């Protein structure tokens, strides 16, 4: 989050400098004014969008997610993965570790491929923001043309790469061991 | 873009429905508070994003965007659009305002769909997390299956709904 702010601030600063070179101080001010005008225009929509995001996050919790995906879900796995992926809130720092945990506790790789596809394609917590800025029509079109993909991709992986789960489990185990030994090293210091 | 009122109606409807669901579980206050906290957290970022949007509007010539991503770009837009989408960082509050004010009017429906889809699905900003938690084999599997999908989705959108 902080890195993002710093990154964006430096880009904004660079653009302000370019604007200054092209049109002097008045163009610098014009850029800020134009941006703020857009923000004020969209403000009522933002309020509704944040209400939706906050309410979704209290209605869905981690326990219910692992209950659905953790154990063997069989051929229904990709389907559950898609539905839950679309609903579970949280950023990459939350859902990638969650996926590692789920794979270790028996979820199939296909289920996870479906999960992350639905999560990144049309997450409910992000949808209001998309609607707010992009509009209802384009959001609906995007949903309609992408809707079969997560289930298909997950099923494809489960049918054609059934042995991949063990290898990916080994990868995750290795990564987790590395982290543990690093933590131990830190605590000695 | 759709008139603001449509968007507002749909979103308010969603909020109202969720509020009723949360109210029945006694979680409505917590949920609204959570939303407000999210808003305060994101506010500095939002202000910055809109300053960026303002400058981009002033400085990026519309003709250049049109020739790279618009109707005259043809099928090229379906490849260039997602490539740009996959590179944009900073989460939905940086991407969507940027998309709406800079690209929206220049691109075809398909390129818009491809761009947003690629931003979500094959965003390079997710790579460090995937590498740290899931390992190289999962990354290879995910990207080999996902990589062409935004372009396909964009192509379908143009085909079915027109550019």
GROMACS .gro file of C-alpha atoms in nm:
model
  352
    1UNK     CA    1   0.000   0.000   0.000
    2UNK     CA    2   0.274   0.244   0.098
    3UNK     CA    3   0.486   0.142  -0.197
    4UNK     CA    4   0.186   0.201  -0.422
    5UNK     CA    5   0.137   0.552  -0.284
    6UNK     CA    6   0.504   0.635  -0.329
    7UNK     CA    7   0.506   0.492  -0.682
    8UNK     CA    8   0.196   0.681  -0.785
    9UNK     CA    9   0.312   1.002  -0.620
   10UNK     CA   10   0.634   0.991  -0.817
   11UNK     CA   11   0.449   0.930  -1.143
   12UNK     CA   12   0.212   1.218  -1.061
   13UNK     CA   13   0.509   1.440  -0.981
   14UNK     CA   14   0.678   1.352  -1.311
   15UNK     CA   15   0.360   1.439  -1.497
   16UNK     CA   16   0.326   1.767  -1.309
   17UNK     CA   17   0.680   1.852  -1.422
   18UNK     CA   18   0.594   1.764  -1.783
   19UNK     CA   19   0.278   1.975  -1.757
   20UNK     CA   20   0.484   2.264  -1.618
   21UNK     CA   21   0.729   2.243  -1.908
   22UNK     CA   22   0.446   2.230  -2.161
   23UNK     CA   23   0.212   2.492  -2.020
   24UNK     CA   24   0.352   2.650  -1.706
   25UNK     CA   25   0.188   2.661  -1.363
   26UNK     CA   26  -0.161   2.701  -1.505
   27UNK     CA   27  -0.138   2.361  -1.672
   28UNK     CA   28  -0.015   2.203  -1.346
   29UNK     CA   29  -0.323   2.340  -1.171
   30UNK     CA   30  -0.549   2.238  -1.459
   31UNK     CA   31  -0.443   1.872  -1.425
   32UNK     CA   32  -0.526   1.863  -1.054
   33UNK     CA   33  -0.852   2.047  -1.110
   34UNK     CA   34  -0.957   1.806  -1.388
   35UNK     CA   35  -0.883   1.506  -1.166
   36UNK     CA   36  -1.074   1.644  -0.868
   37UNK     CA   37  -1.370   1.729  -1.089
   38UNK     CA   38  -1.388   1.365  -1.199
   39UNK     CA   39  -1.361   1.249  -0.837
   40UNK     CA   40  -1.643   1.476  -0.717
   41UNK     CA   41  -1.862   1.353  -1.004
   42UNK     CA   42  -1.818   0.991  -0.904
   43UNK     CA   43  -1.844   1.045  -0.528
   44UNK     CA   44  -2.205   0.930  -0.460
   45UNK     CA   45  -2.129   0.606  -0.646
   46UNK     CA   46  -1.818   0.552  -0.438
   47UNK     CA   47  -2.017   0.571  -0.116
   48UNK     CA   48  -2.246   0.291  -0.235
   49UNK     CA   49  -1.947   0.091  -0.361
   50UNK     CA   50  -1.774   0.103  -0.025
   51UNK     CA   51  -2.089   0.008   0.162
   52UNK     CA   52  -2.112  -0.303  -0.059
   53UNK     CA   53  -1.744  -0.390  -0.009
   54UNK     CA   54  -1.766  -0.359   0.370
   55UNK     CA   55  -2.088  -0.562   0.396
   56UNK     CA   56  -1.951  -0.843   0.176
   57UNK     CA   57  -1.643  -0.877   0.394
   58UNK     CA   58  -1.845  -0.928   0.714
   59UNK     CA   59  -2.083  -1.174   0.548
   60UNK     CA   60  -1.813  -1.414   0.423
   61UNK     CA   61  -1.539  -1.550   0.646
   62UNK     CA   62  -1.231  -1.773   0.617
   63UNK     CA   63  -1.381  -2.071   0.803
   64UNK     CA   64  -1.667  -2.115   0.560
   65UNK     CA   65  -1.422  -2.100   0.268
   66UNK     CA   66  -1.195  -2.377   0.392
   67UNK     CA   67  -1.493  -2.592   0.484
   68UNK     CA   68  -1.607  -2.591   0.119
   69UNK     CA   69  -1.274  -2.628  -0.057
   70UNK     CA   70  -1.039  -2.795   0.187
   71UNK     CA   71  -1.142  -3.158   0.155
   72UNK     CA   72  -1.190  -3.368  -0.158
   73UNK     CA   73  -1.468  -3.205  -0.355
   74UNK     CA   74  -1.426  -3.439  -0.654
   75UNK     CA   75  -1.552  -3.325  -0.991
   76UNK     CA   76  -1.752  -3.052  -0.819
   77UNK     CA   77  -1.425  -2.894  -0.702
   78UNK     CA   78  -1.383  -2.651  -0.993
   79UNK     CA   79  -1.746  -2.545  -0.957
   80UNK     CA   80  -1.715  -2.474  -0.583
   81UNK     CA   81  -1.379  -2.309  -0.649
   82UNK     CA   82  -1.539  -2.072  -0.899
   83UNK     CA   83  -1.833  -1.974  -0.679
   84UNK     CA   84  -1.623  -1.923  -0.368
   85UNK     CA   85  -1.342  -1.750  -0.557
   86UNK     CA   86  -1.594  -1.498  -0.685
   87UNK     CA   87  -1.719  -1.429  -0.332
   88UNK     CA   88  -1.418  -1.432  -0.101
   89UNK     CA   89  -1.286  -1.081  -0.034
   90UNK     CA   90  -0.923  -0.981   0.027
   91UNK     CA   91  -0.612  -0.894  -0.172
   92UNK     CA   92  -0.329  -1.113  -0.306
   93UNK     CA   93  -0.159  -1.110   0.033
   94UNK     CA   94  -0.460  -1.295   0.171
   95UNK     CA   95  -0.571  -1.534  -0.102
   96UNK     CA   96  -0.239  -1.674  -0.230
   97UNK     CA   97  -0.140  -1.802   0.118
   98UNK     CA   98  -0.497  -1.930   0.156
   99UNK     CA   99  -0.459  -2.123  -0.171
  100UNK     CA  100  -0.133  -2.279  -0.049
  101UNK     CA  101  -0.307  -2.390   0.270
  102UNK     CA  102  -0.601  -2.531   0.075
  103UNK     CA  103  -0.377  -2.731  -0.161
  104UNK     CA  104  -0.185  -2.873   0.134
  105UNK     CA  105  -0.510  -2.975   0.299
  106UNK     CA  106  -0.634  -3.165  -0.006
  107UNK     CA  107  -0.798  -2.925  -0.250
  108UNK     CA  108  -0.721  -3.022  -0.612
  109UNK     CA  109  -0.505  -2.801  -0.834
  110UNK     CA  110  -0.795  -2.762  -1.076
  111UNK     CA  111  -1.014  -2.631  -0.794
  112UNK     CA  112  -0.747  -2.371  -0.718
  113UNK     CA  113  -0.709  -2.275  -1.085
  114UNK     CA  114  -1.087  -2.215  -1.091
  115UNK     CA  115  -1.071  -2.031  -0.759
  116UNK     CA  116  -0.801  -1.784  -0.862
  117UNK     CA  117  -0.961  -1.732  -1.206
  118UNK     CA  118  -1.297  -1.637  -1.053
  119UNK     CA  119  -1.128  -1.433  -0.780
  120UNK     CA  120  -0.930  -1.224  -1.027
  121UNK     CA  121  -1.198  -1.212  -1.298
  122UNK     CA  122  -1.505  -1.097  -1.113
  123UNK     CA  123  -1.468  -1.075  -0.740
  124UNK     CA  124  -1.785  -0.945  -0.572
  125UNK     CA  125  -1.589  -0.709  -0.352
  126UNK     CA  126  -1.428  -0.550  -0.658
  127UNK     CA  127  -1.735  -0.554  -0.881
  128UNK     CA  128  -1.896  -0.242  -0.729
  129UNK     CA  129  -1.578  -0.047  -0.801
  130UNK     CA  130  -1.577  -0.172  -1.158
  131UNK     CA  131  -1.942  -0.078  -1.201
  132UNK     CA  132  -1.879   0.263  -1.047
  133UNK     CA  133  -1.608   0.355  -1.296
  134UNK     CA  134  -1.677   0.148  -1.605
  135UNK     CA  135  -2.056   0.136  -1.600
  136UNK     CA  136  -2.312  -0.143  -1.583
  137UNK     CA  137  -2.313  -0.234  -1.954
  138UNK     CA  138  -1.944  -0.309  -2.003
  139UNK     CA  139  -1.927  -0.491  -1.669
  140UNK     CA  140  -2.217  -0.716  -1.772
  141UNK     CA  141  -2.063  -0.784  -2.116
  142UNK     CA  142  -1.732  -0.874  -1.956
  143UNK     CA  143  -1.907  -1.106  -1.714
  144UNK     CA  144  -2.106  -1.278  -1.990
  145UNK     CA  145  -1.808  -1.352  -2.218
  146UNK     CA  146  -1.589  -1.479  -1.935
  147UNK     CA  147  -1.844  -1.675  -1.732
  148UNK     CA  148  -1.761  -2.032  -1.850
  149UNK     CA  149  -1.384  -1.991  -1.818
  150UNK     CA  150  -1.304  -2.064  -1.450
  151UNK     CA  151  -1.495  -2.395  -1.434
  152UNK     CA  152  -1.359  -2.506  -1.776
  153UNK     CA  153  -0.998  -2.419  -1.689
  154UNK     CA  154  -1.015  -2.603  -1.355
  155UNK     CA  155  -1.179  -2.912  -1.505
  156UNK     CA  156  -0.921  -2.914  -1.786
  157UNK     CA  157  -0.637  -2.916  -1.532
  158UNK     CA  158  -0.797  -3.194  -1.325
  159UNK     CA  159  -0.857  -3.413  -1.632
  160UNK     CA  160  -0.525  -3.364  -1.814
  161UNK     CA  161  -0.280  -3.300  -1.529
  162UNK     CA  162  -0.401  -3.521  -1.244
  163UNK     CA  163  -0.047  -3.581  -1.116
  164UNK     CA  164   0.047  -3.217  -1.085
  165UNK     CA  165  -0.097  -3.185  -0.733
  166UNK     CA  166   0.184  -3.387  -0.573
  167UNK     CA  167   0.456  -3.183  -0.745
  168UNK     CA  168   0.297  -2.851  -0.654
  169UNK     CA  169   0.259  -2.975  -0.296
  170UNK     CA  170   0.635  -3.042  -0.291
  171UNK     CA  171   0.699  -2.687  -0.417
  172UNK     CA  172   0.481  -2.541  -0.142
  173UNK     CA  173   0.644  -2.759   0.123
  174UNK     CA  174   0.985  -2.639   0.011
  175UNK     CA  175   0.876  -2.275   0.026
  176UNK     CA  176   0.726  -2.319   0.371
  177UNK     CA  177   1.041  -2.488   0.503
  178UNK     CA  178   1.252  -2.205   0.368
  179UNK     CA  179   1.036  -1.952   0.547
  180UNK     CA  180   1.053  -2.146   0.872
  181UNK     CA  181   1.431  -2.172   0.869
  182UNK     CA  182   1.454  -1.804   0.792
  183UNK     CA  183   1.230  -1.727   1.088
  184UNK     CA  184   1.446  -1.940   1.313
  185UNK     CA  185   1.753  -1.751   1.198
  186UNK     CA  186   1.583  -1.423   1.279
  187UNK     CA  187   1.490  -1.530   1.630
  188UNK     CA  188   1.851  -1.622   1.712
  189UNK     CA  189   1.957  -1.270   1.617
  190UNK     CA  190  -2.028   0.554  -2.039
  191UNK     CA  191  -2.373   0.467  -1.904
  192UNK     CA  192  -2.549   0.762  -1.738
  193UNK     CA  193  -2.437   0.789  -1.379
  194UNK     CA  194  -2.786   0.722  -1.250
  195UNK     CA  195  -2.802   0.361  -1.381
  196UNK     CA  196  -2.480   0.278  -1.205
  197UNK     CA  197  -2.596   0.443  -0.888
  198UNK     CA  198  -2.926   0.254  -0.891
  199UNK     CA  199  -2.760  -0.086  -0.938
  200UNK     CA  200  -2.502  -0.022  -0.669
  201UNK     CA  201  -2.752   0.117  -0.418
  202UNK     CA  202  -2.969  -0.188  -0.484
  203UNK     CA  203  -2.676  -0.419  -0.411
  204UNK     CA  204  -2.594  -0.225  -0.096
  205UNK     CA  205  -2.956  -0.238   0.023
  206UNK     CA  206  -2.980  -0.614  -0.036
  207UNK     CA  207  -2.656  -0.683   0.148
  208UNK     CA  208  -2.762  -0.451   0.428
  209UNK     CA  209  -3.078  -0.658   0.482
  210UNK     CA  210  -2.873  -0.983   0.479
  211UNK     CA  211  -2.625  -0.838   0.727
  212UNK     CA  212  -2.901  -0.691   0.943
  213UNK     CA  213  -3.055  -1.035   0.986
  214UNK     CA  214  -2.723  -1.157   1.122
  215UNK     CA  215  -2.672  -0.842   1.329
  216UNK     CA  216  -2.361  -0.753   1.128
  217UNK     CA  217  -2.488  -0.438   0.953
  218UNK     CA  218  -2.310  -0.183   1.175
  219UNK     CA  219  -1.983  -0.373   1.156
  220UNK     CA  220  -2.013  -0.402   0.777
  221UNK     CA  221  -2.084  -0.035   0.717
  222UNK     CA  222  -1.805   0.060   0.957
  223UNK     CA  223  -1.574  -0.174   0.767
  224UNK     CA  224  -1.668  -0.005   0.441
  225UNK     CA  225  -1.607   0.338   0.587
  226UNK     CA  226  -1.268   0.231   0.724
  227UNK     CA  227  -1.175   0.092   0.381
  228UNK     CA  228  -1.274   0.424   0.229
  229UNK     CA  229  -1.058   0.625   0.471
  230UNK     CA  230  -0.765   0.389   0.412
  231UNK     CA  231  -0.792   0.422   0.037
  232UNK     CA  232  -0.860   0.798   0.030
  233UNK     CA  233  -0.497   0.915  -0.013
  234UNK     CA  234  -0.454   0.666  -0.294
  235UNK     CA  235  -0.779   0.776  -0.451
  236UNK     CA  236  -0.679   1.142  -0.449
  237UNK     CA  237  -0.346   1.055  -0.608
  238UNK     CA  238  -0.513   0.834  -0.867
  239UNK     CA  239  -0.739   1.118  -0.974
  240UNK     CA  240  -0.455   1.367  -0.994
  241UNK     CA  241  -0.284   1.116  -1.224
  242UNK     CA  242  -0.601   1.081  -1.425
  243UNK     CA  243  -0.623   1.456  -1.466
  244UNK     CA  244  -0.267   1.481  -1.597
  245UNK     CA  245  -0.299   1.183  -1.825
  246UNK     CA  246  -0.604   1.343  -1.981
  247UNK     CA  247  -0.413   1.662  -2.042
  248UNK     CA  248  -0.088   1.508  -2.164
  249UNK     CA  249  -0.173   1.188  -2.353
  250UNK     CA  250  -0.285   1.270  -2.705
  251UNK     CA  251  -0.613   1.092  -2.780
  252UNK     CA  252  -0.510   1.024  -3.142
  253UNK     CA  253  -0.216   0.811  -3.030
  254UNK     CA  254  -0.440   0.598  -2.807
  255UNK     CA  255  -0.694   0.565  -3.084
  256UNK     CA  256  -0.443   0.442  -3.339
  257UNK     CA  257  -0.301   0.185  -3.095
  258UNK     CA  258  -0.615   0.063  -2.924
  259UNK     CA  259  -0.919   0.200  -3.108
  260UNK     CA  260  -1.119   0.066  -3.399
  261UNK     CA  261  -0.850   0.162  -3.652
  262UNK     CA  262  -0.602  -0.059  -3.462
  263UNK     CA  263  -0.817  -0.362  -3.548
  264UNK     CA  264  -0.703  -0.694  -3.402
  265UNK     CA  265  -0.382  -0.534  -3.271
  266UNK     CA  266  -0.585  -0.367  -2.997
  267UNK     CA  267  -0.683  -0.710  -2.865
  268UNK     CA  268  -0.314  -0.781  -2.797
  269UNK     CA  269  -0.182  -0.438  -2.699
  270UNK     CA  270  -0.478  -0.370  -2.465
  271UNK     CA  271  -0.428  -0.674  -2.242
  272UNK     CA  272  -0.051  -0.620  -2.239
  273UNK     CA  273  -0.107  -0.272  -2.094
  274UNK     CA  274  -0.371  -0.408  -1.853
  275UNK     CA  275  -0.136  -0.675  -1.718
  276UNK     CA  276   0.126  -0.410  -1.640
  277UNK     CA  277  -0.088  -0.152  -1.456
  278UNK     CA  278  -0.028  -0.170  -1.081
  279UNK     CA  279  -0.196  -0.023  -0.775
  280UNK     CA  280  -0.519  -0.220  -0.736
  281UNK     CA  281  -0.873  -0.140  -0.852
  282UNK     CA  282  -0.865   0.219  -0.725
  283UNK     CA  283  -0.574   0.303  -0.948
  284UNK     CA  284  -0.678   0.094  -1.246
  285UNK     CA  285  -1.049   0.169  -1.290
  286UNK     CA  286  -1.032   0.551  -1.269
  287UNK     CA  287  -0.738   0.539  -1.509
  288UNK     CA  288  -0.923   0.309  -1.746
  289UNK     CA  289  -1.244   0.511  -1.734
  290UNK     CA  290  -1.095   0.849  -1.807
  291UNK     CA  291  -0.799   0.762  -2.028
  292UNK     CA  292  -0.881   0.451  -2.230
  293UNK     CA  293  -1.259   0.411  -2.220
  294UNK     CA  294  -1.345   0.646  -2.505
  295UNK     CA  295  -1.064   0.531  -2.735
  296UNK     CA  296  -1.100   0.153  -2.723
  297UNK     CA  297  -1.347  -0.094  -2.874
  298UNK     CA  298  -1.570  -0.303  -2.646
  299UNK     CA  299  -1.348  -0.605  -2.707
  300UNK     CA  300  -1.026  -0.424  -2.624
  301UNK     CA  301  -1.188  -0.287  -2.306
  302UNK     CA  302  -1.295  -0.638  -2.201
  303UNK     CA  303  -0.949  -0.780  -2.283
  304UNK     CA  304  -0.775  -0.502  -2.094
  305UNK     CA  305  -0.978  -0.530  -1.773
  306UNK     CA  306  -0.966  -0.911  -1.784
  307UNK     CA  307  -0.588  -0.912  -1.828
  308UNK     CA  308  -0.543  -0.658  -1.549
  309UNK     CA  309  -0.723  -0.896  -1.312
  310UNK     CA  310  -0.609  -1.239  -1.431
  311UNK     CA  311  -0.252  -1.207  -1.554
  312UNK     CA  312  -0.138  -0.906  -1.355
  313UNK     CA  313   0.240  -0.913  -1.317
  314UNK     CA  314   0.205  -0.763  -0.969
  315UNK     CA  315   0.073  -1.099  -0.846
  316UNK     CA  316   0.390  -1.286  -0.950
  317UNK     CA  317   0.586  -1.220  -0.628
  318UNK     CA  318   0.298  -1.357  -0.417
  319UNK     CA  319   0.256  -1.661  -0.639
  320UNK     CA  320   0.629  -1.729  -0.629
  321UNK     CA  321   0.641  -1.691  -0.250
  322UNK     CA  322   0.339  -1.907  -0.167
  323UNK     CA  323   0.271  -2.149  -0.452
  324UNK     CA  324   0.598  -2.211  -0.636
  325UNK     CA  325   0.717  -2.222  -0.999
  326UNK     CA  326   0.505  -2.512  -1.127
  327UNK     CA  327   0.180  -2.348  -1.027
  328UNK     CA  328   0.290  -2.020  -1.190
  329UNK     CA  329   0.373  -2.197  -1.514
  330UNK     CA  330   0.044  -2.384  -1.513
  331UNK     CA  331  -0.162  -2.075  -1.434
  332UNK     CA  332  -0.003  -1.845  -1.689
  333UNK     CA  333   0.005  -2.102  -1.969
  334UNK     CA  334  -0.370  -2.155  -1.928
  335UNK     CA  335  -0.462  -1.790  -1.867
  336UNK     CA  336  -0.238  -1.597  -2.102
  337UNK     CA  337  -0.449  -1.600  -2.419
  338UNK     CA  338  -0.782  -1.581  -2.243
  339UNK     CA  339  -0.815  -1.199  -2.219
  340UNK     CA  340  -0.762  -1.172  -2.596
  341UNK     CA  341  -1.017  -1.449  -2.660
  342UNK     CA  342  -1.267  -1.282  -2.426
  343UNK     CA  343  -1.217  -0.951  -2.605
  344UNK     CA  344  -1.262  -1.116  -2.944
  345UNK     CA  345  -1.587  -1.279  -2.827
  346UNK     CA  346  -1.713  -0.948  -2.688
  347UNK     CA  347  -1.653  -0.775  -3.022
  348UNK     CA  348  -1.814  -1.064  -3.209
  349UNK     CA  349  -2.128  -1.084  -2.994
  350UNK     CA  350  -2.181  -0.726  -2.883
  351UNK     CA  351  -2.010  -0.531  -3.162
  352UNK     CA  352  -1.701  -0.307  -3.124
   0.00000   0.00000   0.00000
